[in-house]
C-alpha positions as MATLAB code, in Angstrom:
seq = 'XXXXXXXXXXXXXXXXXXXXXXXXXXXXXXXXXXXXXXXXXXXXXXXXXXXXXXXXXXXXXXXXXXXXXXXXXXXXXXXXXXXXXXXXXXXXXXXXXXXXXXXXXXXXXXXXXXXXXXXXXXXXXXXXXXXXXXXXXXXXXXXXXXXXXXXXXXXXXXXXXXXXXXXXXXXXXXXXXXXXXXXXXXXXXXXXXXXXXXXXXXXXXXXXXXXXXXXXXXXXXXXXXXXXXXXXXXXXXXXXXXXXXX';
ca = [
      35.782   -3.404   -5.912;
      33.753   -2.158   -8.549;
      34.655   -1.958  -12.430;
      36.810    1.334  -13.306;
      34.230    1.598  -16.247;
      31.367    2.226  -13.229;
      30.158    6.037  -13.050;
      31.875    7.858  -10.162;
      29.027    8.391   -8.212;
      27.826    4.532   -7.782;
      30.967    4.164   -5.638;
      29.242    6.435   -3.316;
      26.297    5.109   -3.454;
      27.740    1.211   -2.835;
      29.954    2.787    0.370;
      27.243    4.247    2.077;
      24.700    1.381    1.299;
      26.826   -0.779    2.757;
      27.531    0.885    6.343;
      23.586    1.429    6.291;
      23.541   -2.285    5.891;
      25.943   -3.766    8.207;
      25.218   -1.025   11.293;
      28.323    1.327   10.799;
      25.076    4.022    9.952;
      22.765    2.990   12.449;
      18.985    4.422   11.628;
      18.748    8.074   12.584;
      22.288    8.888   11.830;
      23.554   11.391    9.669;
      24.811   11.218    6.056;
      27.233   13.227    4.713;
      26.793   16.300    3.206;
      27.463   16.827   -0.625;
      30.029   19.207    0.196;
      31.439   16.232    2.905;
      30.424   13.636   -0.202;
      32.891   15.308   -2.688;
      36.272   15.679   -0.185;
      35.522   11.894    1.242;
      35.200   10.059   -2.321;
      37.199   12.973   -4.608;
      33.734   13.020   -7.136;
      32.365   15.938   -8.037;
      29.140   17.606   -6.910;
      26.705   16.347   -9.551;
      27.952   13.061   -8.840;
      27.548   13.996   -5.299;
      23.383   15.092   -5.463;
      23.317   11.479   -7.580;
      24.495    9.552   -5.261;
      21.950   11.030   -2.702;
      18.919   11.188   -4.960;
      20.078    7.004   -5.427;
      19.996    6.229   -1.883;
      16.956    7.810   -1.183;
      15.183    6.164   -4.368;
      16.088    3.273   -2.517;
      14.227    4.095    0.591;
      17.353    4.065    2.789;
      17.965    7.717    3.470;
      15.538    9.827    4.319;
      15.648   13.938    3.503;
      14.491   17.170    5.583;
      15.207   20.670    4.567;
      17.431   22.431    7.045;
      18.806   19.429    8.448;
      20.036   17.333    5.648;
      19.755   13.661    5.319;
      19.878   10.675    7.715;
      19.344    7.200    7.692;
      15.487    6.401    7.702;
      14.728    4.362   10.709;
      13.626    1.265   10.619;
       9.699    0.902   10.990;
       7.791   -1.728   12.750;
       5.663   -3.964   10.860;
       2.301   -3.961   12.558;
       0.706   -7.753   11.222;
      -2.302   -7.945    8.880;
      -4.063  -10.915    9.459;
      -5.623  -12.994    6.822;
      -7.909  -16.330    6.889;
      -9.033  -18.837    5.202;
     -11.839  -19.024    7.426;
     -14.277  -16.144    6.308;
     -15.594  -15.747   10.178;
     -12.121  -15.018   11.094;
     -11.397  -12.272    8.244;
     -10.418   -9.299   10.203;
     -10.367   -5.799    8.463;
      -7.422   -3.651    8.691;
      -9.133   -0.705   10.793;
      -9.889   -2.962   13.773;
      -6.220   -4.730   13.421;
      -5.160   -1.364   13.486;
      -7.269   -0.372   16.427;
      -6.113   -3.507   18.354;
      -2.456   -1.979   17.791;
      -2.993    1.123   20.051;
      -3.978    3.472   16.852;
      -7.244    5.248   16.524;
      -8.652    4.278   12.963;
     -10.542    6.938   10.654;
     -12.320    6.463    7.123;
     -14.014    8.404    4.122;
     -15.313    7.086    0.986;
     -17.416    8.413   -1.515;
     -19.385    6.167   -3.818;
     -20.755    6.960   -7.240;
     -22.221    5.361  -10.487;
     -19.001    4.761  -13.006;
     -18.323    2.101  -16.022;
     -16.126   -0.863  -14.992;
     -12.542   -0.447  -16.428;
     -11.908   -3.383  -18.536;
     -10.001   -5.021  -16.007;
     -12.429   -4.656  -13.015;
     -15.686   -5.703  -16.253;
     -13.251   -8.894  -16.340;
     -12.858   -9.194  -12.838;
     -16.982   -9.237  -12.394;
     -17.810  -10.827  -15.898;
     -19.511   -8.229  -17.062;
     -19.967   -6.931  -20.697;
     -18.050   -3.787  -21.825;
     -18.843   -0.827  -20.933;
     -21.173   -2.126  -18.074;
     -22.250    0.185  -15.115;
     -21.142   -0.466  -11.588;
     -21.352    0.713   -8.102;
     -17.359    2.865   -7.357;
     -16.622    3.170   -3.635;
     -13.592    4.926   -2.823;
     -11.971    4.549    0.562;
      -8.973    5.866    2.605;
      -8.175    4.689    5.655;
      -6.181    6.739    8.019;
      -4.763    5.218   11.751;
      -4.177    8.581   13.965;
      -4.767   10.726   11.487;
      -1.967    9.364    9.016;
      -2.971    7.760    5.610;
      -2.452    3.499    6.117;
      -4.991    2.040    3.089;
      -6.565    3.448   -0.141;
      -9.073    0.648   -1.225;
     -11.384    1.085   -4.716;
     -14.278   -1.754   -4.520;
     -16.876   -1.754   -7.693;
     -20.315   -3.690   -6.962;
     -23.075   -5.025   -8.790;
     -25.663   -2.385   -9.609;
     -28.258   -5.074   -8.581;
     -26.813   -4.303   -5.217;
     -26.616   -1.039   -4.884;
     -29.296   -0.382   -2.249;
     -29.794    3.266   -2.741;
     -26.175    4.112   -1.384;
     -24.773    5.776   -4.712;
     -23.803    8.283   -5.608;
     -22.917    9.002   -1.600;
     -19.944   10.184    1.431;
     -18.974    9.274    4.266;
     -16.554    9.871    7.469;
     -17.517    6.565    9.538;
     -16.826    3.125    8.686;
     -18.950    1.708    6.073;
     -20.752   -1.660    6.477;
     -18.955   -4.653    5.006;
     -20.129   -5.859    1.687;
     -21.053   -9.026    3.269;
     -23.365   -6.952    5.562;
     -24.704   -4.822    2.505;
     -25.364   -8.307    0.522;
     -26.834   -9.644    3.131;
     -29.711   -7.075    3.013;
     -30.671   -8.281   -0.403;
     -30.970  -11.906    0.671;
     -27.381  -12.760   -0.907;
     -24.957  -14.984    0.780;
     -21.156  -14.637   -0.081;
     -19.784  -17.936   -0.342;
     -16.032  -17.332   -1.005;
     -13.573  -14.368   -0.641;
     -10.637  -14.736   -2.794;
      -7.757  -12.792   -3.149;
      -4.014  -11.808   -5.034;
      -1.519  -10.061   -3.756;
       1.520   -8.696   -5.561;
       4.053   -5.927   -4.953;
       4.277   -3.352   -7.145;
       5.768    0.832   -7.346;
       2.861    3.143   -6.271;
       1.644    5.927   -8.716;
       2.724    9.041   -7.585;
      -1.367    9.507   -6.571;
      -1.020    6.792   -4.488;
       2.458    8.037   -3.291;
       1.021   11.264   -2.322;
      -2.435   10.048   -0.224;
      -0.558    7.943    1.494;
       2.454   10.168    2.373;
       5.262    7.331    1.134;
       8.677    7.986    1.077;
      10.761    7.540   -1.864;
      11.556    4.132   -2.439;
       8.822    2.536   -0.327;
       6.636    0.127   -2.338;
       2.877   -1.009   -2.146;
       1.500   -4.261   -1.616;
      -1.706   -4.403   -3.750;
      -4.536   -6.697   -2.618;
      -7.063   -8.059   -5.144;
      -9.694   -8.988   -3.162;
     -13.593  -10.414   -4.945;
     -16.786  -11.457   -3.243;
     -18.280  -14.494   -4.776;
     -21.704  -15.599   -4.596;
     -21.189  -19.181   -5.650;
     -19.503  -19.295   -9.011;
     -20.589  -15.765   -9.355;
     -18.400  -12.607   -8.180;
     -20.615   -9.878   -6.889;
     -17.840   -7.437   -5.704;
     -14.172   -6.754   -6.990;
     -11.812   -4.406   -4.767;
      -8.421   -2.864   -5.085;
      -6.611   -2.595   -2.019;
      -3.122   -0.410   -1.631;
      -1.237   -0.496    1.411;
       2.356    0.698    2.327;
       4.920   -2.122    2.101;
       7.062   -0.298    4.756;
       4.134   -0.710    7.654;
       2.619   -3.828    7.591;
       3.065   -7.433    7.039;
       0.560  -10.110    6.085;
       0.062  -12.903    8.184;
      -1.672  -15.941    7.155;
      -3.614  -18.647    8.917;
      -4.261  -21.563    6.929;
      -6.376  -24.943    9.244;
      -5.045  -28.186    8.609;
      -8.067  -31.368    8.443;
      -6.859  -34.311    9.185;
];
């Protein structure tokens, strides 16, 4: 029971959560209408629409004009394999591909200064020149990674500022040209709320979250590449494999 001192509409909100949770609401059934809202709790109708715009913040109810809201069905989390073993590091278009979807790209690249972060990132001095690739990633036709990698000048190879609508060729490929060897790929990953830019190329709900992948090339103690992966925390899952020496 929750305190008296509680506004009306979290009541609402705490009812219909829990009937989402325990089944009562199975995905893909209706919720009540604001008009059904305000008879079945006695609140009013602004308390009503908050109660509404609550659950949906929270990713559990989904809205369509004309035919109200429902409970947003549960998707399937399609696994996104990573390695420690760099000959086993899969990208996310052929994972995708292996799943039964048909994977797209485009990028563009272009000369840009290093944000402080990324000039960190690549220990480089401030206001230091890089190589900006921006990628999205789309799986039958809909929007499944946005990924922002900044490279060494030294490495550029001619390819900025340029476009493209077919898969670009892995940094290790592109290094590889210039007689550079990557000799570790590290990365962090952390949850986080996407900005609404992020929200709206990759057509996210309200409520859904993004996992963000920090991913750097090194060249022995030296990182040659820096990337910022984004992909929806309602689609995938990441699944490690980690070899054991005895």
């Amino acid at each position: 029971m929750m305190a008296n001192s509680d506004p009306v509409y979290l009541r609402v909100v705490e009812d219909i959560r829990r009937q989402i949770v325990d089944g009562t609401l199975p995905p893909g059934a209706p919720i009540p209408s604001r008009h059904q809202i305000t008879r079945k709790y006695g609140v009013g109708e602004t308390a009503a629409r908050h109660a509404l715009r609550v659950l949906a913040h929270e990713g559990l109810i989904v809205g369509r004009v004309g035919s109200g809201h429902r409970v947003r069905e549960k998707p399937i989390l399609l696994p996104l394999y990573r390695s420690r073993l760099p000959d086993t590091l899969a990208t996310l278009p052929s994972e995708i591909h292996g799943g039964g979807y048909r994977p797209t790209w485009s990028w563009r690249s272009e000369l840009s200064e290093a944000p402080p972060e990324i000039a960190q990132r690549l220990r480089l001095g401030q206001g230091s020149q890089v190589t900006k690739v921006f990628h999205v990633v789309r799986g039958d036709g809909r929007p499944i990674q946005l990924a922002t990698s900044y490279e060494l000048l030294e490495f550029n190879l001619g390819q900025s500022p340029d476009e493209g609508t077919t898969e670009r060729k892995s940094v290790l490929e592109r290094l590889a040209i210039s007689g550079t060897k990557i000799t570790e790929i590290s990365e962090s990953v952390h949850v986080r709320v996407p900005q609404p830019t992020e929200s709206d190329l990759l057509e996210l709900p309200a409520g859904v979250q993004v996992m963000h992948i920090e991913r750097t090339h090194w060249t022995g103690d030296r990182p040659v590449e820096t990337s910022d992966i984004v992909i929806p925390g309602d689609r995938f899952r990441l699944v490690y494999g980690i070899p054991v020496q005895l």
